[in-house]
Tab-separated table of C-alpha atoms in Angstrom:
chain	number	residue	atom	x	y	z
A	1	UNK	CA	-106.216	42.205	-70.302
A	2	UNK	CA	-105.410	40.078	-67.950
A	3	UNK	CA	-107.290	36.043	-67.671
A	4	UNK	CA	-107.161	33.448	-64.856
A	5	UNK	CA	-105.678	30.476	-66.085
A	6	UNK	CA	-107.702	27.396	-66.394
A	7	UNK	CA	-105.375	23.826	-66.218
A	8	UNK	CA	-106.806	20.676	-66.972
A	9	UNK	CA	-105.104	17.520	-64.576
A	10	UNK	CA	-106.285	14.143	-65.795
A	11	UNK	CA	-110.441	14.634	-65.447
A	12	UNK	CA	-110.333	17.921	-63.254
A	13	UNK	CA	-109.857	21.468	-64.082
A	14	UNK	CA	-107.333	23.479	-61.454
A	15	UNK	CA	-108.298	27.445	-61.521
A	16	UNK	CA	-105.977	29.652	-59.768
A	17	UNK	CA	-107.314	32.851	-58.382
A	18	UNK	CA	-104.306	35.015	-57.858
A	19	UNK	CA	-105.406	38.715	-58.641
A	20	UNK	CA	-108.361	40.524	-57.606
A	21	UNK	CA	-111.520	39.714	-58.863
A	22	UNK	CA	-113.710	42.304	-60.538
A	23	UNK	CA	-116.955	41.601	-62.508
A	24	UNK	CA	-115.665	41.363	-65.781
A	25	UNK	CA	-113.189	38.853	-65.030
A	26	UNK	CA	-115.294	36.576	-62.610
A	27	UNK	CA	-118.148	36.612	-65.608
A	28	UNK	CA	-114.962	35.814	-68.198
A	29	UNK	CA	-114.098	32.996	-65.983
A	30	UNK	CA	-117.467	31.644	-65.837
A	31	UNK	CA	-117.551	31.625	-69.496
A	32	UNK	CA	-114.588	29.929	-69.602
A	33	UNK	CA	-114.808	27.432	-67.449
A	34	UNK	CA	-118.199	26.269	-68.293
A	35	UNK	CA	-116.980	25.829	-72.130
A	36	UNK	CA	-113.709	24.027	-70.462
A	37	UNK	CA	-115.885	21.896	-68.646
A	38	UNK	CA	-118.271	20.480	-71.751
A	39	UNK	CA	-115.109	20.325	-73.801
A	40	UNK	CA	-112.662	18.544	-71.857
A	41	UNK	CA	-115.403	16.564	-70.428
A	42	UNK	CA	-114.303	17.357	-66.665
A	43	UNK	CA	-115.381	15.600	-63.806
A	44	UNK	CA	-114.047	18.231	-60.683
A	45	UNK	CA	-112.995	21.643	-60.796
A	46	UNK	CA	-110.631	22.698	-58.039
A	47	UNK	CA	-110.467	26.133	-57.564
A	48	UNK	CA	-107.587	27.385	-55.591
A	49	UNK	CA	-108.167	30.690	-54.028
A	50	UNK	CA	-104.748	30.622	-51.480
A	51	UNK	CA	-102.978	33.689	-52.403
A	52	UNK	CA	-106.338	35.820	-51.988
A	53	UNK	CA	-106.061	37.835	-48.826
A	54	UNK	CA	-108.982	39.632	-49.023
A	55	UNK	CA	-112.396	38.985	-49.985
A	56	UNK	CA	-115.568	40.265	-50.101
A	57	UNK	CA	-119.346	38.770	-50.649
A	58	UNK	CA	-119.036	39.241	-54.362
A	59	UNK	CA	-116.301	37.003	-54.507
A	60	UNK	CA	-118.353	34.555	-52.303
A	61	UNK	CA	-121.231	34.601	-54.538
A	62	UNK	CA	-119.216	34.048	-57.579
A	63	UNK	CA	-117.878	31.089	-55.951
A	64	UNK	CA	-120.800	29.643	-55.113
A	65	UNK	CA	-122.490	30.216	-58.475
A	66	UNK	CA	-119.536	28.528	-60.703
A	67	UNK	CA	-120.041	25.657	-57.771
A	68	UNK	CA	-123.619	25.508	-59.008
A	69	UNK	CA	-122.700	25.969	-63.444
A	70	UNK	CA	-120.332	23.409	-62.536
A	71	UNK	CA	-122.438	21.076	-60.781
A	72	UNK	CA	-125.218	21.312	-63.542
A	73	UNK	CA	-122.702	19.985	-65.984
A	74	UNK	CA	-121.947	17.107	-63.608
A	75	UNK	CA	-118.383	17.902	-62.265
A	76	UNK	CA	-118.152	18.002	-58.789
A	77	UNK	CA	-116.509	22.103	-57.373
A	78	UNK	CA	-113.938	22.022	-54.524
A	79	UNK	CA	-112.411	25.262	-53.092
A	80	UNK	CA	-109.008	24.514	-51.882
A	81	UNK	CA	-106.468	26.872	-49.950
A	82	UNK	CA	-109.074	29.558	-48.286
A	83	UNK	CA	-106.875	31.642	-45.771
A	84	UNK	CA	-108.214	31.096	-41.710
A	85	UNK	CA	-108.348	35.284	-42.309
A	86	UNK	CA	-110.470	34.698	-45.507
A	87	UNK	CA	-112.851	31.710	-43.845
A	88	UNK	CA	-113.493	33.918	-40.727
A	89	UNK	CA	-114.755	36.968	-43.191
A	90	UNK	CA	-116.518	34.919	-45.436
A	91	UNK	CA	-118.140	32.929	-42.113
A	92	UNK	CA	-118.633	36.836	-40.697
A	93	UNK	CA	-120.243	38.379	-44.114
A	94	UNK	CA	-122.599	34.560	-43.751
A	95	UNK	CA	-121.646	33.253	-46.525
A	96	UNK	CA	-120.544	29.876	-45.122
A	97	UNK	CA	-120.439	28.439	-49.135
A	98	UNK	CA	-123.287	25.931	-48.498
A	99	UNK	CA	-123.257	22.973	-51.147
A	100	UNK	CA	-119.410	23.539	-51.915
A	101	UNK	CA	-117.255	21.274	-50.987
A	102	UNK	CA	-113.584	22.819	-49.239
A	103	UNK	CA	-110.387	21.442	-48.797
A	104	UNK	CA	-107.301	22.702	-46.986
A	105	UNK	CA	-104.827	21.884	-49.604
A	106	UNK	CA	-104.624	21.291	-53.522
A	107	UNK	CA	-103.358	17.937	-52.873
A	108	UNK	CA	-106.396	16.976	-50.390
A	109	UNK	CA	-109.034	18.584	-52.771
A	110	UNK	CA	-107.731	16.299	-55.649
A	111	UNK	CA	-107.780	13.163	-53.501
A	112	UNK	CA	-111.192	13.919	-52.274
A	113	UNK	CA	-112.093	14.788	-56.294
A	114	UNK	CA	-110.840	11.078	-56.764
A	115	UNK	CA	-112.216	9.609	-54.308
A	116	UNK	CA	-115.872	10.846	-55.169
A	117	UNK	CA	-114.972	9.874	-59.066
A	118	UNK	CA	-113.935	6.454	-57.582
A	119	UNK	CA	-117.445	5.830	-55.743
A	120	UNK	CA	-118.818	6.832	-58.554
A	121	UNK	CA	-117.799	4.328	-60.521
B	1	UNK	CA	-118.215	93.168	-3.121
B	2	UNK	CA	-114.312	92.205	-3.548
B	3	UNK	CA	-112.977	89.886	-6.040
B	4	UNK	CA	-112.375	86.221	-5.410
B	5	UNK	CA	-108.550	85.920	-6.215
B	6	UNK	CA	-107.479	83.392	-4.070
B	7	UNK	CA	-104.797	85.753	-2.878
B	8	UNK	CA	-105.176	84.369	1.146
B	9	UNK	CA	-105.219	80.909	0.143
B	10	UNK	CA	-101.941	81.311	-1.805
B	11	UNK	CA	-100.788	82.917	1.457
B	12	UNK	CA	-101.672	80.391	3.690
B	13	UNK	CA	-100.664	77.483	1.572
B	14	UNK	CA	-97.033	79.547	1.468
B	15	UNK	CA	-96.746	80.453	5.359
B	16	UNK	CA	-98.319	78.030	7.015
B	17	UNK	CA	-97.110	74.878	5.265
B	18	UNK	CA	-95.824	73.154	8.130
B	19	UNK	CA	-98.870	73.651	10.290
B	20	UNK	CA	-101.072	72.349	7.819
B	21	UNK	CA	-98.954	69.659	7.450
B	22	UNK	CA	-99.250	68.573	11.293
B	23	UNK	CA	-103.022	69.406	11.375
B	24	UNK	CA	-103.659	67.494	8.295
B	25	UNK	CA	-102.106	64.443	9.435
B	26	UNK	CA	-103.534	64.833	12.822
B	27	UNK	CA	-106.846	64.554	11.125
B	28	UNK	CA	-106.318	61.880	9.295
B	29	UNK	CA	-105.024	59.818	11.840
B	30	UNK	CA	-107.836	60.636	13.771
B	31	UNK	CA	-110.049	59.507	11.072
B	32	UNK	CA	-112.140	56.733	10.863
B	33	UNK	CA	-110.931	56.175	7.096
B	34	UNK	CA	-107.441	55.712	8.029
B	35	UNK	CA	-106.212	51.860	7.336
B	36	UNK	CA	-103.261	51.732	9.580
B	37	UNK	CA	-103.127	47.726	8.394
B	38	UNK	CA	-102.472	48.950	4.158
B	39	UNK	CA	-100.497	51.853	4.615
B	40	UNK	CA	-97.439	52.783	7.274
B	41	UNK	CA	-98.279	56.531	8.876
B	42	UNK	CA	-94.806	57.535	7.661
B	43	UNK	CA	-95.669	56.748	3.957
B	44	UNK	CA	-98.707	58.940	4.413
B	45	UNK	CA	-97.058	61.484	5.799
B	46	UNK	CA	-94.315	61.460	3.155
B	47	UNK	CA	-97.607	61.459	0.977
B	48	UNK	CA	-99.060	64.546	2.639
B	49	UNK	CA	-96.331	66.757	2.509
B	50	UNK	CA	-95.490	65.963	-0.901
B	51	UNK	CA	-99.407	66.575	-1.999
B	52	UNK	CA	-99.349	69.907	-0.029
B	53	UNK	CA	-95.834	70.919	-1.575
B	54	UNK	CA	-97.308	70.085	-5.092
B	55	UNK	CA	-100.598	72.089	-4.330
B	56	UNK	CA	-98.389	75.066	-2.992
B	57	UNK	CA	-96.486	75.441	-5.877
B	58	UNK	CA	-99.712	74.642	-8.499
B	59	UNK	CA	-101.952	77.883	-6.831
B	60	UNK	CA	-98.578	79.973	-7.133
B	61	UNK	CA	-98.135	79.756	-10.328
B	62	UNK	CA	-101.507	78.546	-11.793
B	63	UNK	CA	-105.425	79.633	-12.120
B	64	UNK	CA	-107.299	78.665	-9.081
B	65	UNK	CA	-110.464	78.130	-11.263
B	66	UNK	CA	-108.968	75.784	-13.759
B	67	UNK	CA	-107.483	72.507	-12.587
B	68	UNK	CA	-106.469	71.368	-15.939
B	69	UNK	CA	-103.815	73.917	-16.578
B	70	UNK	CA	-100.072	73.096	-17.346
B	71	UNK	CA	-99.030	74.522	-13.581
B	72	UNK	CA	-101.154	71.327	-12.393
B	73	UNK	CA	-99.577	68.989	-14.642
B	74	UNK	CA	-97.233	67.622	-11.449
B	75	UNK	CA	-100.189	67.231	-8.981
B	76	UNK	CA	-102.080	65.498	-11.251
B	77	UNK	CA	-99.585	63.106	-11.818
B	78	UNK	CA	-99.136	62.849	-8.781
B	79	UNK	CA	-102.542	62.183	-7.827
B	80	UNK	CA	-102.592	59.309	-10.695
B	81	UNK	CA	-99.216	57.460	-9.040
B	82	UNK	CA	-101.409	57.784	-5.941
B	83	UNK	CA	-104.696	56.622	-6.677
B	84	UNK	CA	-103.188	53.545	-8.971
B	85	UNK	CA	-100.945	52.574	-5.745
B	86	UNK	CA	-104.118	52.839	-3.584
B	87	UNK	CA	-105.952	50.798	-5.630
B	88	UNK	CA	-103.163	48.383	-5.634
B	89	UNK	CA	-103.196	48.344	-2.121
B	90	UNK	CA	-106.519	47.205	-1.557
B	91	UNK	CA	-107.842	50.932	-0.799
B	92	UNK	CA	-111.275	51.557	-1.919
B	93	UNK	CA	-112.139	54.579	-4.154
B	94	UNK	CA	-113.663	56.620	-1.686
B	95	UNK	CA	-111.189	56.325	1.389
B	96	UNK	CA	-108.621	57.139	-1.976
B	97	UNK	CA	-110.670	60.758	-2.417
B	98	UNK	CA	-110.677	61.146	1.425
B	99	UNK	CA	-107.353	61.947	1.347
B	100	UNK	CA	-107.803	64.771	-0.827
B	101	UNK	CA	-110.894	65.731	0.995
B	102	UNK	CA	-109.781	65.558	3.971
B	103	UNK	CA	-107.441	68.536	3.762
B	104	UNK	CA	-110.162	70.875	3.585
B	105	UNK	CA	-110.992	70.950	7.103
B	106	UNK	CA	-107.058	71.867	8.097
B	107	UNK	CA	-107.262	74.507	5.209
B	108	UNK	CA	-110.742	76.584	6.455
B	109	UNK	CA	-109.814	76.582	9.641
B	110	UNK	CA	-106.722	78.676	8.938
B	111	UNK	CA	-109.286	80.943	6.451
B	112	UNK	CA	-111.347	81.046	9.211
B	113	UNK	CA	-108.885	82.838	11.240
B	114	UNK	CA	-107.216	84.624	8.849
B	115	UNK	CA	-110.520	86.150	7.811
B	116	UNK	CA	-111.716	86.517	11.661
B	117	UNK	CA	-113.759	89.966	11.076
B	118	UNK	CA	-114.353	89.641	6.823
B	119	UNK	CA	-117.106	86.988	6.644
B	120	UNK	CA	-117.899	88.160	2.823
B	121	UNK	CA	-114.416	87.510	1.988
B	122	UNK	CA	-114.158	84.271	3.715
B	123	UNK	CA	-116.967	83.057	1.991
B	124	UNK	CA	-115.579	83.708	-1.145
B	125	UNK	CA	-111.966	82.141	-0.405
B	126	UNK	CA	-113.775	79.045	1.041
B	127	UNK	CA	-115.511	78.844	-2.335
B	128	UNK	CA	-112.292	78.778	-4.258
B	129	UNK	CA	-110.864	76.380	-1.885
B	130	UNK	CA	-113.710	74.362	-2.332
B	131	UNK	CA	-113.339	74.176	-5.691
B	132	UNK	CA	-109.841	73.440	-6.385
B	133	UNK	CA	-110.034	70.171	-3.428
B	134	UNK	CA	-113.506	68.815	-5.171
B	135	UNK	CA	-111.707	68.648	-8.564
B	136	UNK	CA	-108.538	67.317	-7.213
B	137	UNK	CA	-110.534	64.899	-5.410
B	138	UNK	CA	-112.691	63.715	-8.172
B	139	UNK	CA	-109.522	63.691	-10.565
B	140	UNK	CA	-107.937	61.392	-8.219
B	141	UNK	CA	-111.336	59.310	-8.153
B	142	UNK	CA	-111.119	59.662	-11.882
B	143	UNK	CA	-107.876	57.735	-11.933
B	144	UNK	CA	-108.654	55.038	-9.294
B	145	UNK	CA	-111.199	53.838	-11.080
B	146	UNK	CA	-108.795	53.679	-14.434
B	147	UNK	CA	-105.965	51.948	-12.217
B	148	UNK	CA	-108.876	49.592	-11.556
B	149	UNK	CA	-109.915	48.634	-14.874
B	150	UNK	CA	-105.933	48.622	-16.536
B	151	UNK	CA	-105.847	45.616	-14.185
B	152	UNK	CA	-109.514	44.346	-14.991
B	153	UNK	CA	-108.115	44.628	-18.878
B	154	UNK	CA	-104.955	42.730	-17.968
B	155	UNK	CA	-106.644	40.020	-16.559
B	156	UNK	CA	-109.262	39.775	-19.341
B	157	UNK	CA	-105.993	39.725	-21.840
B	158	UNK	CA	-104.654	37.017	-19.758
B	159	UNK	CA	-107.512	34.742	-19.589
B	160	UNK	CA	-108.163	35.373	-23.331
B	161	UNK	CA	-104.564	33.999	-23.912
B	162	UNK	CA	-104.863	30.841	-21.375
B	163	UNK	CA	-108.506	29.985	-22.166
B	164	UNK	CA	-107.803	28.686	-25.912
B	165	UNK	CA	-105.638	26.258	-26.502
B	166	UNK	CA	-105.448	23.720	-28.942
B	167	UNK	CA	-104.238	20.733	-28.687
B	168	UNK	CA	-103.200	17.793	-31.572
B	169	UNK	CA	-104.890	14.776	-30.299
B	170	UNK	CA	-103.715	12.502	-33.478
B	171	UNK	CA	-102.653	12.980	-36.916
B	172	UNK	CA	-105.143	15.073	-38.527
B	173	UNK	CA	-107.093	15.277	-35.747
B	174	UNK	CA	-107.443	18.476	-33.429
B	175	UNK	CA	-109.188	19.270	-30.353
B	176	UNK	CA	-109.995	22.228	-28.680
B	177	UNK	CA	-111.001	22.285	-25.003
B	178	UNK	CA	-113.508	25.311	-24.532
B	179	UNK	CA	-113.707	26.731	-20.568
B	180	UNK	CA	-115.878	29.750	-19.780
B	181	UNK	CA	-118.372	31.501	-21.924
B	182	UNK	CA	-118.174	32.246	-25.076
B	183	UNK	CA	-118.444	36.080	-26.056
B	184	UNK	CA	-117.705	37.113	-29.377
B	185	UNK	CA	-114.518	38.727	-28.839
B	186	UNK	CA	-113.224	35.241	-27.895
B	187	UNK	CA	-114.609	33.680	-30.658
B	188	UNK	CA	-112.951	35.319	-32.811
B	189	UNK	CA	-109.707	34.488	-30.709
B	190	UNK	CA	-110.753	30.736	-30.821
B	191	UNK	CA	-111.650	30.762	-34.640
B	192	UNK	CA	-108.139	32.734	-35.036
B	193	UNK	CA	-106.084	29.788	-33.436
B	194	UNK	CA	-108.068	26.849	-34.452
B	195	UNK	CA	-107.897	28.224	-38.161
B	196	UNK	CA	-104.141	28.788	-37.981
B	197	UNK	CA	-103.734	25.270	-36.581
B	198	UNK	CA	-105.403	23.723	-39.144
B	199	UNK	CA	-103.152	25.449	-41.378
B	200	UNK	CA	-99.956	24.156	-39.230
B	201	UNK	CA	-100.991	20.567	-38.623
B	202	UNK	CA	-103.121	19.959	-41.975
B	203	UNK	CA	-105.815	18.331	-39.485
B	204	UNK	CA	-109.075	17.611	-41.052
B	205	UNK	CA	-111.223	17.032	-37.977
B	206	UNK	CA	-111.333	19.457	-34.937
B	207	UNK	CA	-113.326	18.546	-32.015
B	208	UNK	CA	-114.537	21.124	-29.966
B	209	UNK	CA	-115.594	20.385	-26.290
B	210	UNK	CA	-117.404	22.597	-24.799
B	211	UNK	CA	-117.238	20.353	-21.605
B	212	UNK	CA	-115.993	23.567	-19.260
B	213	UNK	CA	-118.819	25.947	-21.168
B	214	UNK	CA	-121.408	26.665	-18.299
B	215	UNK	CA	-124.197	28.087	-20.147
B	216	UNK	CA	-125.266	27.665	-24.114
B	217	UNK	CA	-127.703	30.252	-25.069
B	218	UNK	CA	-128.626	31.289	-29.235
B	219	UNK	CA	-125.391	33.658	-29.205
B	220	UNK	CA	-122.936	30.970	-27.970
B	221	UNK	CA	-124.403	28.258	-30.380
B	222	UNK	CA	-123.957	30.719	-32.914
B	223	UNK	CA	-120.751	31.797	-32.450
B	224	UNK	CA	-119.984	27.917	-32.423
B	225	UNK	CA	-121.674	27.190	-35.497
B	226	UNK	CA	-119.364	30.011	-37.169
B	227	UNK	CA	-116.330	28.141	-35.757
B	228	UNK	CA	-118.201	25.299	-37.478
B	229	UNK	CA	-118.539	27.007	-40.715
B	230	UNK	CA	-115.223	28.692	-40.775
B	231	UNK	CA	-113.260	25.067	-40.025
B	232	UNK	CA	-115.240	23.324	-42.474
B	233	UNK	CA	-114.391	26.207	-44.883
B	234	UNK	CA	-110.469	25.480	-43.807
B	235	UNK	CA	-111.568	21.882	-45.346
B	236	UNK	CA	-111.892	20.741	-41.455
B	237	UNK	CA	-114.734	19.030	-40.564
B	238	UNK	CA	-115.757	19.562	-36.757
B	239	UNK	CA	-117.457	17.299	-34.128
B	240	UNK	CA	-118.881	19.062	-30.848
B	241	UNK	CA	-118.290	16.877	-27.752
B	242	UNK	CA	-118.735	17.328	-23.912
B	243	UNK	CA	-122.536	18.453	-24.243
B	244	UNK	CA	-124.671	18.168	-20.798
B	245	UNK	CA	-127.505	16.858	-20.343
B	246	UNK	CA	-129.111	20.238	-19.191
B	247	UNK	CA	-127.063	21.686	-22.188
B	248	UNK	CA	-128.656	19.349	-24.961
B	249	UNK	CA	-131.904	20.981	-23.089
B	250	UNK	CA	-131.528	24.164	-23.715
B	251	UNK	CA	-130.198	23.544	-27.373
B	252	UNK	CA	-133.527	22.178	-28.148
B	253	UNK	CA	-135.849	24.766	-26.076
B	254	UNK	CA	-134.035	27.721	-27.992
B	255	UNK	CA	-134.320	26.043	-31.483
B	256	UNK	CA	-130.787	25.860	-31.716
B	257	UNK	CA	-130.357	23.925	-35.189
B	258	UNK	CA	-127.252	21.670	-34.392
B	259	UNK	CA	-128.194	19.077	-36.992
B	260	UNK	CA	-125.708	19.700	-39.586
B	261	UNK	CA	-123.162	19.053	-37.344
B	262	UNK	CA	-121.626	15.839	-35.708
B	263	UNK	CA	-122.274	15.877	-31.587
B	264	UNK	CA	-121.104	13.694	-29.206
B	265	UNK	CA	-121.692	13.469	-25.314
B	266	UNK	CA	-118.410	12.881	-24.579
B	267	UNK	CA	-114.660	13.724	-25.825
B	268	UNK	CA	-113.889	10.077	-25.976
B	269	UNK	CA	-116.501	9.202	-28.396
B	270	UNK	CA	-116.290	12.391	-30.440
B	271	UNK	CA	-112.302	10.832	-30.598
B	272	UNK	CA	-113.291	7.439	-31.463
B	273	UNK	CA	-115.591	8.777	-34.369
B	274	UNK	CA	-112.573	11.178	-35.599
B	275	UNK	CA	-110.107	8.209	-35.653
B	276	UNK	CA	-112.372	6.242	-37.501
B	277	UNK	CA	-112.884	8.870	-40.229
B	278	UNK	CA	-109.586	9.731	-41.091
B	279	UNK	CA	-108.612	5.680	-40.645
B	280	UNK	CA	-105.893	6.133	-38.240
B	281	UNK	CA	-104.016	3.507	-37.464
B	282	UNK	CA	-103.080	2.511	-33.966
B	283	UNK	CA	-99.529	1.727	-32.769
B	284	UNK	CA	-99.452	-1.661	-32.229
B	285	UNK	CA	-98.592	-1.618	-28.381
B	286	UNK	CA	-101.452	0.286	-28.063
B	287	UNK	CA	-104.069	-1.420	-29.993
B	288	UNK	CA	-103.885	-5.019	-29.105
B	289	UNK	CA	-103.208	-5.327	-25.482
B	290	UNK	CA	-106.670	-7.425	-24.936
């Protein structure tokens, strides 16, 4: 059975998405994340979808929704390393991820993580 | 009642080669078609005799009623070589089907006097004759027009390549001059670009002027606000700049919801914004000459 890793990087979580997602494992991930989160006490989750080449609106929505768990239990969701391929289908299928924040790399998504945790402070 | 076989115009298109040759021409020069300033009269007649040689040899061998046959695989080709020159040459696409026309009035006069008492029979080969010019004629319109719009494609191709460039104005900060409208297809070509350039440079503004875009209506402000969303997506925020007077107009008459993103009236502002976002530095001989 296979599972999508979940790291934890000082206050943030780092998922990599690296095979292709079916329901099971998007609702495992969920599950897993959300218990990471409350137990590690994250702030940000960076989810790093860069060596997807395809995807398609469930993938989207499932995004978006672990954007929204995420947000509920206060840590801030940024999706680093879409494909231009990936952001013109997603943009096409009009799913433009409203409320998530992007960034183009894992380094910039982690700054801008810091950043927010910084003003917050 | 006897059977249309073509067998006379087979026979005159054998024998009398030569003379329809000269009569042909003669008629064309005559005609009021003929554009002695595009074409020299020794490339039409080199032209002529090679389109009568080709039709000789095609009603030999092939069916009279059916163009399309293997036989007529070298006049057609021929006729496409010839209509794509033509339309090349500045000929339009019915002077191009002239010159296939215009051998019919050579040919029935030789039926006419080959058939001088047989009027039933005439009729008949005149029919057939008919036929096989109209086709050829048409085919050859058929192919003019597709010479026509191979070069309307290669243009389109062209423009599509020239029209979307993007330039790095700063560190992290793109721009991308839009001129002409905006269809679809090229919005995918500009989204295409701009994302991979984002990728390339690691900008995280691109502004997009739309300075040389002559009309905005609700499908070109949405097929900006998917470049929007797609950059943005990329981690790229976007500022639109160059945006007319008349322009911001008709944003607002169509409802056009623009708020979500950053506008500016001119590129130099939209730049000034940028640079202040991502906290450029200046140079220092360019910064402090006052």
């Amino acid at each position: 059975m296979e599972k999508i890793p979940i790291l934890k990087m000082g206050r943030f979580l780092l998922v990599t998405i690296q095979v292709d997602m079916h329901d099971q494992l998007a609702m495992q991930l969920q599950e897993n994340l959300t218990d990471r989160i409350v137990a590690v006490r994250a702030r940000g989750v960076l989810i790093d979808i860069s060596s997807l080449e395809v995807v398609d609106s469930f993938i989207g929505r499932m995004i978006s929704n672990i954007a929204a768990m995420a947000r509920v239990l206060d840590a801030e969701t940024v999706v680093v390393g879409i494909q231009p391929a990936v952001a013109i289908t997603l943009v096409e299928l009009g799913l433009s991820l409203e409320g998530v924040r992007t960034a183009l790399d894992v380094d910039r998504g982690m700054a801008m993580l810091q950043q927010q945790l910084a003003g917050q402070r | 009642m006897t059977p249309a076989t073509g067998r006379t115009l087979r026979k005159i298109l054998a024998q009398y080669q030569k003379e329809l040759l000269g009569d042909w021409l003669q008629t064309q020069l005559a005609a009021s078609t003929l554009r002695p300033d595009l074409m020299r009269e020794n490339e039409l007649r080199e032209q002529s005799r090679e389109l009568l040689a080709l039709l000789q040899s095609a009603a030999q061998n092939g069916n009279l009623e059916q163009t399309d046959g293997p036989e007529w695989a070298g006049i057609r080709e021929f006729l496409a070589r010839l209509s794509r020159s033509r339309a090349q040459q500045g000929f339009s696409s019915a002077e191009t089907a002239t010159f296939v026309f215009s051998l019919k009035q050579p040919l029935f006069t030789r039926l006419r006097t080959e058939f001088a008492q047989d009027a039933q029979g005439l009729a008949d080969e005149m029919w057939i004759a008919n036929n096989v010019l109209d086709r050829l004629g048409l085919y050859t319109t058929e192919m003019y027009l597709k010479g026509r719009e191979e070069v309307i494609q290669r243009q389109q191709r062209e423009m599509m390549e020239l029209s979307t460039p993007v330039v790095q104005l700063w560190e992290n900060i793109l721009a991308l001059p839009l001129i002409g409208t905006l269809d679809s297809e090229r919005t995918q070509v500009v989204m295409e670009s701009l994302l991979q350039k984002i990728v390339d440079t690691g900008a995280s503004i691109a502004i997009i002027d739309i300075t040389g875009v002559p009309t905005v209506d609700t499908l070109v402000a949405q097929h900006l606000l998917k470049t929007v969303a797609a950059a943005r997506l990329m981690g790229a925020d976007c500022i639109i700049s160059g945006i007319r007077p008349q322009i911001a107009q008709t944003i607002v008459h169509l409802g056009v919801n623009l708020s979500d993103v950053t506008t500016k009236a001119s590129l130099a502002d939209a730049f000034s914004i940028a640079l202040k976002r991502t906290q450029a530095k200046l140079p220092p001989q360019m910064g402090t000459t006052s």
